[in-house]
Amino acid sequence: MAGVGDLPAELVLMILRFAVGEPAATLRGWRARLPLLAVCRQWRRLACRLVHGQALVERRAGGGWGSNLGLAAALGLEGCVRHLVLDAQAAATGAVVRAHPRACAAVQSLAIRGGPDDCAAAADGGGGGAAAAAAAAHGGDASSALSGLAALLPSVTRLYVGTCAGAVGGRLADALAGQLCRIGCQAPVALQCARLAGGLTHLSLALGRGPGGQLPRVCAPTLRVLRLARVPPRFAWGAFGGSDICFERLVELQLLFRSPAPEDDGDDGCAAPPPRLRFPRLRRCHVEGCPPHGAPFAAAQLPAAMDSLTLAGAPEAALALSRTGLARVGALAVRVQLAGADQRALYGALDRLYGQVRVAGEAALALAHRRAELDLGCAAWPRVTRLSIHGPCDLAAVAGLVERAACLRRLEVYALALDRLPAAVAMPDPADDAAPPLPPLPSRIETLTLYADADADCAPPAAAAAAAVRCLLLRLPLLKRANLSGALGVHPAALGRAFGRRYPHIAAALVKVY
């Protein structure tokens, strides 16, 4: 018995389930069959940890329900259950929950997940087998069944709805709306109630198809975290209020726009001017996709400082940054498809953004262009300390950026094009101690990562590219780590032996190449 505490929780749960038996009819015989479960502190502590972490109720393949709520009831641990996971059909019927009212009274977090029948019904466009089962059990009224289930869960404040459980999850959210502070839905749900405006602080929804999506009428001032997935391109912010919407407490915003679909056509209210959005306390923002008119930044007021901002595939939103009140970002990632004047305008806006105020700590900037050539000729980013480039960029542009970015300490280039090299510089002879050294660049770079673009159409001879890379390395006086790809033709060991005597810091940096 002394080694029980060292066993994994899952293994202990399997042993307990096998020992006590699964059928609910044997609940009264558990204490007689296993008296140690009721008296041994160690087994009791393990069982308490099991039921405290998660109570699971699901339908077995052979019929009936399987759960560990009976274990909590047998050990007198009903008040320890905090997180309850229900199968969609178990939530619709509510039979298992009604059988253990004391164990479910203290539940604070409720998760609903769909079964195979629910996923099949959702694929066919139906309302789901769970809703039909609830209606059959309660005289055709599924809402009354879920309302009765909500009455047995008075302490639930967090609701999570999994895939294929949207039909039950939406009705249950309406029944629990007055007490919920967090809602997370992986499947589109229809939230009809207006009581979500009460104390809702976290809202995570996957919007459905159709004009404008399906978004409940929520109160914007109470939200702290807002995550919306499958957002239609013509998304209307009218669900949050009128023409002037202020998210007073919002600190995290995530918008994942989906590709346009035929059902998105139609009048969804987007013909009217977009509302004015205000985010006075926003700290983290992630926008992915192609929203129209640069939403949500077309008519938005951002705070003066943010911790992180990610724009992926949203060129209009990226270009709209220059029209906001944003003056400081700790970490900025831009992954868009821009070229020519638009790309230069974006980099100019980012350059002004990082040049307005001094950034405390490490200011990270990530750029990614998969097809368009990066134009870094107009960018300096005087406050950026870490720059990550995930797109085509030639070695000449990298060398010029190293000279201009005075505060840059870490530079990463993951698609280095070798079709254009910087001006040739006479390399010193490693054996000639009297030869003048290369003039150092005014750079603070300590870590340099260069990965050659394997898909480049044309490239200079390997010797010329290797010489240009060697020249760049030798002119970085503070370099401590260099990570180079083999396509550059620069062998760290040979370079270290050749220049280790005159440039000891280069030899030490190249030893760490992996």
XYZ file of C-alpha atoms in Angstrom:
514
model
C 0.000 0.000 0.000
C 2.963 2.319 0.497
C 3.639 2.498 -3.245
C 0.124 3.415 -4.323
C 0.906 7.106 -4.291
C 3.563 6.592 -6.960
C 1.120 5.125 -9.486
C -0.289 7.303 -12.297
C -3.769 8.636 -11.631
C -5.129 6.969 -14.770
C -3.886 3.541 -13.631
C -5.363 3.975 -10.154
C -8.696 4.936 -11.706
C -8.654 1.806 -13.872
C -7.948 -0.352 -10.800
C -10.760 1.259 -8.839
C -13.237 0.873 -11.693
C -12.342 -2.791 -12.116
C -12.548 -3.465 -8.372
C -15.827 -1.743 -7.582
C -17.649 -2.798 -10.738
C -19.288 -0.528 -13.289
C -23.073 -1.097 -12.925
C -24.858 1.528 -10.862
C -26.862 -1.198 -9.135
C -23.797 -2.240 -7.106
C -23.353 1.154 -5.422
C -24.578 -0.166 -2.064
C -22.161 -3.079 -2.142
C -19.016 -1.033 -2.747
C -18.233 -0.328 0.905
C -18.735 -3.989 1.866
C -16.561 -5.285 -0.965
C -13.716 -2.779 -0.508
C -13.650 -1.383 3.036
C -10.186 0.081 2.417
C -11.738 2.600 0.039
C -13.617 4.156 2.950
C -10.951 3.990 5.675
C -7.538 4.155 4.030
C -6.398 7.766 3.853
C -4.063 7.166 0.964
C -6.699 5.568 -1.245
C -9.126 8.267 -0.213
C -6.648 10.991 -1.110
C -6.014 9.427 -4.510
C -9.722 9.026 -5.194
C -10.319 12.619 -4.100
C -7.694 13.809 -6.551
C -9.268 11.780 -9.334
C -12.801 13.057 -8.900
C -11.585 16.587 -8.142
C -9.741 16.822 -11.430
C -12.513 15.591 -13.698
C -15.748 13.640 -13.495
C -16.584 11.959 -16.779
C -20.015 10.784 -17.924
C -20.249 9.088 -21.308
C -22.289 6.427 -23.084
C -20.732 2.993 -23.456
C -20.752 1.033 -26.681
C -22.938 -1.682 -25.169
C -25.458 0.764 -23.721
C -25.767 2.479 -20.360
C -23.679 5.240 -18.859
C -20.132 5.125 -17.521
C -18.916 7.637 -14.950
C -16.833 8.022 -11.816
C -19.530 9.975 -9.992
C -20.475 6.743 -8.241
C -16.963 6.519 -6.821
C -17.293 10.004 -5.361
C -20.664 9.104 -3.862
C -19.344 5.867 -2.331
C -16.429 7.659 -0.667
C -18.441 10.651 0.485
C -16.507 13.003 -1.806
C -19.464 14.599 -3.556
C -18.285 18.113 -2.716
C -14.871 17.550 -4.338
C -16.065 17.411 -7.954
C -15.160 20.692 -9.658
C -14.995 19.817 -13.364
C -17.670 17.723 -15.073
C -17.464 16.353 -18.619
C -20.775 15.199 -20.109
C -21.560 13.373 -23.283
C -24.072 15.359 -25.343
C -26.750 12.719 -24.840
C -26.012 12.549 -21.112
C -26.487 16.306 -20.924
C -29.714 16.148 -22.916
C -31.323 13.455 -20.774
C -29.740 14.514 -17.468
C -30.358 11.082 -15.909
C -26.838 10.607 -14.549
C -26.688 14.117 -13.114
C -30.047 13.666 -11.390
C -28.768 10.422 -9.860
C -25.905 12.284 -8.132
C -27.230 15.733 -7.165
C -24.786 16.207 -4.278
C -21.761 15.415 -6.442
C -22.857 17.912 -9.114
C -23.842 20.715 -6.742
C -20.224 21.889 -6.383
C -19.293 21.637 -10.075
C -17.787 24.904 -11.316
C -16.774 23.937 -14.857
C -18.974 22.021 -17.303
C -17.841 20.586 -20.648
C -20.185 19.122 -23.279
C -18.747 16.981 -26.034
C -20.554 15.336 -28.910
C -20.653 11.637 -29.627
C -20.663 9.801 -32.972
C -24.443 10.122 -33.324
C -24.274 13.873 -32.779
C -21.470 14.315 -35.339
C -23.431 12.289 -37.895
C -26.571 14.343 -37.278
C -24.602 17.586 -37.541
C -23.097 16.443 -40.842
C -26.598 15.744 -42.175
C -27.776 19.184 -41.100
C -30.054 17.941 -38.323
C -30.383 19.124 -34.764
C -28.480 16.174 -33.284
C -29.481 12.921 -31.620
C -29.020 14.368 -28.128
C -31.708 16.999 -28.563
C -34.113 14.393 -29.921
C -33.464 12.127 -26.934
C -34.160 14.965 -24.518
C -37.375 15.877 -26.302
C -38.585 12.284 -26.216
C -37.835 11.958 -22.510
C -39.682 15.148 -21.570
C -42.763 15.171 -23.711
C -41.180 16.793 -26.720
C -39.776 19.813 -24.847
C -35.960 19.765 -24.940
C -35.671 23.217 -23.358
C -37.404 22.072 -20.176
C -35.004 19.112 -19.903
C -31.953 21.335 -20.117
C -33.496 23.895 -17.772
C -33.945 21.141 -15.206
C -30.331 20.121 -15.701
C -29.184 23.708 -15.178
C -31.063 23.816 -11.876
C -28.899 20.912 -10.636
C -25.701 22.849 -11.435
C -25.992 26.050 -9.381
C -22.224 26.638 -9.092
C -21.268 26.343 -12.765
C -19.569 29.497 -14.054
C -17.622 28.071 -17.016
C -19.133 26.229 -19.978
C -17.195 24.562 -22.793
C -18.934 23.068 -25.834
C -17.019 20.652 -28.048
C -17.382 19.799 -31.704
C -20.761 18.356 -32.807
C -22.403 19.405 -29.527
C -23.636 22.827 -30.590
C -27.353 21.951 -30.473
C -27.254 20.948 -26.803
C -24.550 23.452 -25.892
C -26.522 26.419 -27.162
C -29.672 25.531 -25.209
C -27.665 24.766 -22.087
C -25.843 28.082 -22.372
C -29.196 29.842 -22.528
C -30.328 27.983 -19.403
C -27.121 28.840 -17.514
C -26.714 32.333 -18.941
C -27.397 34.148 -15.701
C -24.445 32.533 -13.902
C -21.827 32.046 -16.629
C -18.663 34.109 -16.773
C -16.795 32.012 -19.372
C -18.118 30.393 -22.548
C -15.985 28.411 -24.971
C -17.541 26.775 -28.033
C -15.659 24.858 -30.708
C -18.835 24.333 -32.729
C -21.271 26.991 -33.970
C -24.012 27.480 -31.393
C -27.129 29.600 -31.414
C -27.089 31.717 -28.259
C -30.495 33.368 -28.095
C -30.596 34.851 -24.614
C -29.742 38.425 -23.704
C -28.625 37.678 -20.153
C -25.045 37.034 -21.308
C -24.435 40.719 -20.750
C -24.372 40.184 -16.974
C -20.940 39.004 -15.858
C -19.497 37.392 -18.982
C -15.729 37.960 -19.079
C -14.426 35.281 -21.492
C -16.154 34.480 -24.787
C -14.737 32.024 -27.321
C -17.041 31.163 -30.234
C -16.868 29.482 -33.616
C -19.322 31.444 -35.738
C -21.674 29.702 -38.148
C -22.251 30.159 -41.835
C -24.461 32.846 -43.254
C -24.430 36.636 -43.479
C -22.754 38.192 -40.477
C -22.331 34.885 -38.614
C -24.188 34.143 -35.415
C -23.094 36.212 -32.446
C -25.118 36.764 -29.276
C -26.027 40.197 -28.053
C -23.343 40.584 -25.427
C -22.233 43.536 -23.383
C -18.832 44.694 -24.585
C -17.739 46.489 -21.363
C -17.662 43.253 -19.331
C -15.517 41.173 -21.699
C -11.852 40.570 -20.886
C -11.060 37.920 -23.509
C -12.786 37.649 -26.910
C -11.869 34.881 -29.359
C -13.908 34.434 -32.529
C -13.179 31.679 -35.067
C -14.660 31.124 -38.537
C -15.522 34.801 -38.741
C -17.197 35.640 -42.086
C -15.387 38.224 -44.225
C -18.371 40.590 -44.033
C -18.609 40.510 -40.276
C -20.841 43.062 -38.561
C -19.917 44.365 -35.121
C -23.511 45.396 -34.437
C -23.952 42.562 -31.931
C -21.754 44.448 -29.492
C -23.694 47.686 -29.535
C -24.330 50.725 -31.710
C -22.018 52.942 -33.719
C -19.588 53.610 -30.848
C -18.443 50.412 -29.083
C -16.018 50.516 -26.186
C -14.419 47.328 -24.874
C -13.459 48.802 -21.530
C -11.899 45.682 -19.968
C -10.826 43.686 -23.022
C -7.178 42.591 -22.774
C -7.075 39.852 -25.449
C -8.671 39.847 -28.912
C -8.431 37.016 -31.444
C -10.198 37.074 -34.811
C -9.788 34.145 -37.212
C -11.480 35.052 -40.504
C -12.457 32.291 -42.907
C -12.435 32.304 -46.685
C -15.467 33.777 -48.483
C -18.325 31.400 -49.297
C -21.442 31.755 -51.518
C -23.717 31.919 -48.474
C -21.848 35.014 -47.272
C -23.402 37.113 -50.036
C -26.311 39.274 -49.098
C -27.177 42.297 -47.061
C -25.756 41.680 -43.597
C -25.590 45.230 -42.383
C -22.045 45.816 -43.587
C -23.196 48.400 -46.105
C -23.471 50.867 -43.243
C -20.287 52.575 -42.029
C -18.321 50.365 -39.621
C -18.745 51.283 -35.967
C -16.043 53.051 -34.045
C -14.243 50.531 -31.847
C -12.256 51.442 -28.774
C -9.852 49.107 -26.952
C -8.367 51.171 -24.103
C -6.816 48.178 -22.256
C -6.022 45.770 -25.081
C -2.692 43.985 -24.529
C -2.737 41.024 -26.954
C -4.280 40.948 -30.427
C -4.241 38.253 -33.124
C -5.962 38.794 -36.491
C -5.760 36.069 -39.136
C -7.462 36.091 -42.498
C -8.628 38.803 -44.864
C -11.118 41.121 -43.146
C -12.634 43.887 -45.272
C -11.650 47.514 -44.882
C -8.871 46.662 -42.442
C -11.287 45.578 -39.710
C -11.094 45.834 -36.798
C -8.551 48.653 -37.188
C -10.297 50.691 -39.876
C -12.128 52.832 -37.319
C -10.537 51.637 -34.095
C -8.741 53.334 -31.257
C -5.980 51.168 -29.824
C -4.085 51.798 -26.589
C -0.739 53.527 -26.637
C 1.087 50.299 -25.718
C 0.475 46.597 -26.370
C 2.302 43.408 -25.425
C 1.822 41.502 -28.692
C 0.174 42.059 -32.064
C -0.045 39.395 -34.788
C -1.432 40.068 -38.264
C -1.527 36.975 -40.493
C -2.892 37.258 -44.005
C -4.619 40.557 -43.215
C -2.933 43.184 -45.417
C -5.619 45.837 -45.038
C -5.548 45.474 -41.267
C -1.777 45.822 -41.343
C -1.911 48.956 -43.472
C -4.546 50.447 -41.157
C -2.100 50.391 -38.237
C -0.772 53.806 -39.168
C -4.243 55.318 -38.621
C -4.623 54.062 -35.047
C -3.390 55.485 -31.773
C -0.945 52.604 -31.259
C 2.491 53.889 -30.300
C 4.286 50.914 -28.764
C 4.252 47.127 -29.227
C 6.417 44.663 -27.352
C 6.198 41.870 -29.970
C 4.820 42.379 -33.475
C 4.389 39.636 -36.098
C 3.258 40.461 -39.644
C 2.556 37.631 -42.106
C 0.878 39.145 -45.151
C 1.146 39.139 -48.937
C 2.120 42.640 -50.005
C 4.350 43.984 -52.738
C 5.579 47.273 -54.110
C 4.127 50.474 -52.679
C 1.863 48.688 -50.185
C 4.793 46.807 -48.696
C 6.863 49.985 -48.405
C 3.912 51.779 -46.777
C 3.536 48.982 -44.252
C 7.217 48.964 -43.350
C 7.176 52.727 -43.093
C 4.279 52.519 -40.619
C 6.075 49.843 -38.610
C 9.263 51.870 -38.655
C 7.427 54.903 -37.238
C 5.719 52.668 -34.694
C 9.000 51.435 -33.257
C 10.626 54.839 -33.496
C 8.093 56.827 -31.474
C 8.894 55.582 -27.974
C 11.605 53.609 -26.270
C 10.625 49.970 -25.924
C 11.490 48.474 -22.552
C 12.977 44.995 -22.686
C 13.134 43.042 -25.945
C 11.149 44.346 -28.896
C 10.494 41.504 -31.328
C 9.371 41.971 -34.921
C 8.492 39.056 -37.220
C 7.882 39.455 -40.942
C 6.716 36.708 -43.285
C 6.124 36.927 -47.032
C 5.899 33.642 -48.897
C 5.846 34.871 -52.468
C 6.493 38.606 -52.540
C 10.091 39.773 -52.290
C 10.793 41.629 -49.069
C 11.743 45.267 -49.576
C 13.813 46.297 -46.561
C 15.404 49.323 -48.166
C 13.205 51.838 -46.340
C 13.142 50.177 -42.917
C 15.427 50.865 -39.986
C 13.344 50.034 -36.895
C 15.557 51.970 -34.463
C 14.044 50.330 -31.355
C 13.749 46.725 -32.548
C 16.078 44.301 -30.740
C 14.900 41.050 -32.350
C 13.944 40.703 -36.020
C 12.679 37.474 -37.582
C 12.175 37.338 -41.366
C 10.272 34.370 -42.828
C 10.253 35.324 -46.477
C 12.468 35.891 -49.514
C 15.198 38.353 -48.600
C 18.548 38.779 -50.342
C 21.886 39.020 -48.584
C 22.459 42.610 -49.715
C 19.251 43.744 -47.972
C 20.281 41.894 -44.817
C 23.676 43.588 -44.814
C 22.076 46.993 -45.281
C 19.595 46.342 -42.492
C 22.428 45.338 -40.156
C 24.061 48.711 -40.737
C 20.860 50.713 -40.149
C 19.239 48.885 -37.201
C 21.362 50.177 -34.353
C 19.538 48.340 -31.542
C 19.205 44.993 -33.297
C 20.633 42.170 -31.157
C 19.124 39.081 -32.764
C 18.510 38.611 -36.489
C 16.867 35.530 -38.028
C 16.434 35.066 -41.790
C 14.775 31.791 -42.837
C 14.567 32.226 -46.633
C 17.794 33.936 -47.624
C 17.985 34.518 -51.375
C 21.481 34.445 -52.905
C 20.661 36.179 -56.174
C 21.937 39.575 -54.992
C 25.041 39.995 -52.841
C 26.423 43.077 -51.081
C 29.381 44.994 -52.423
C 32.563 42.951 -52.346
C 35.014 43.739 -49.578
C 38.644 42.640 -49.674
C 39.063 39.774 -47.229
C 42.215 39.771 -45.073
C 44.707 36.949 -45.354
C 44.404 34.722 -42.255
C 48.161 34.020 -42.339
C 49.178 37.684 -42.645
C 49.138 39.264 -39.200
C 50.135 42.627 -40.651
C 47.077 42.861 -42.903
C 44.561 45.468 -41.727
C 41.387 43.950 -40.251
C 37.972 44.495 -41.726
C 36.245 47.665 -40.524
C 33.547 46.643 -37.999
C 29.931 47.533 -38.553
C 28.082 49.732 -36.026
C 26.017 46.733 -34.992
C 25.031 45.124 -31.695
C 23.987 41.789 -33.168
C 24.811 38.902 -30.844
C 22.871 36.078 -32.539
C 22.674 35.614 -36.307
C 20.641 32.912 -38.087
C 20.858 32.533 -41.873
C 18.983 29.792 -43.762
C 19.346 29.781 -47.533
C 16.250 29.564 -49.722
C 16.354 26.118 -51.321
C 13.725 27.130 -53.929
C 15.687 30.060 -55.336
C 15.639 30.085 -59.163
C 19.078 31.584 -59.586
C 22.037 31.818 -57.235
C 25.635 32.994 -57.583
C 28.513 30.563 -57.278
C 28.929 29.034 -53.846
C 32.334 30.656 -53.435
C 30.932 34.182 -53.863
C 28.062 33.556 -51.437
C 30.396 32.003 -48.880
C 32.769 34.954 -49.166
C 29.930 37.428 -48.623
C 28.705 35.547 -45.543
C 32.247 35.347 -44.136
C 32.685 39.061 -44.666
C 29.428 39.803 -42.848
C 30.399 37.593 -39.909
C 33.836 39.131 -39.509
C 32.366 42.639 -39.370
C 30.062 41.915 -36.409
C 32.140 42.782 -33.338
C 29.659 41.487 -30.708
C 28.651 38.220 -32.384
C 28.232 35.366 -29.872
C 26.234 32.750 -31.797
C 25.928 32.049 -35.508
C 23.508 29.510 -36.971
C 24.167 28.912 -40.661
C 22.629 26.468 -43.117
C 24.853 24.234 -45.204
C 23.587 25.760 -48.463
C 25.644 28.887 -47.760
C 28.903 27.004 -48.264
C 30.412 28.299 -45.027
C 31.922 25.562 -42.896
C 32.174 26.697 -39.271
C 35.190 24.548 -38.411
C 37.257 25.765 -41.356
C 36.260 29.385 -40.795
C 37.122 29.100 -37.112
C 40.560 27.677 -37.862
C 41.257 30.308 -40.490
C 40.188 33.398 -38.543
C 40.278 32.159 -34.954
C 43.579 33.859 -34.189
C 42.612 37.320 -35.410
C 38.890 37.077 -34.640
C 38.568 34.933 -31.492
C 34.929 35.887 -30.956
C 34.056 34.480 -34.407
C 35.698 31.170 -33.576
C 33.793 30.969 -30.283
C 30.488 31.822 -31.974
C 30.865 29.258 -34.736
C 31.655 26.488 -32.292
C 28.018 26.756 -31.120
C 26.565 26.217 -34.568
C 24.127 23.295 -34.654
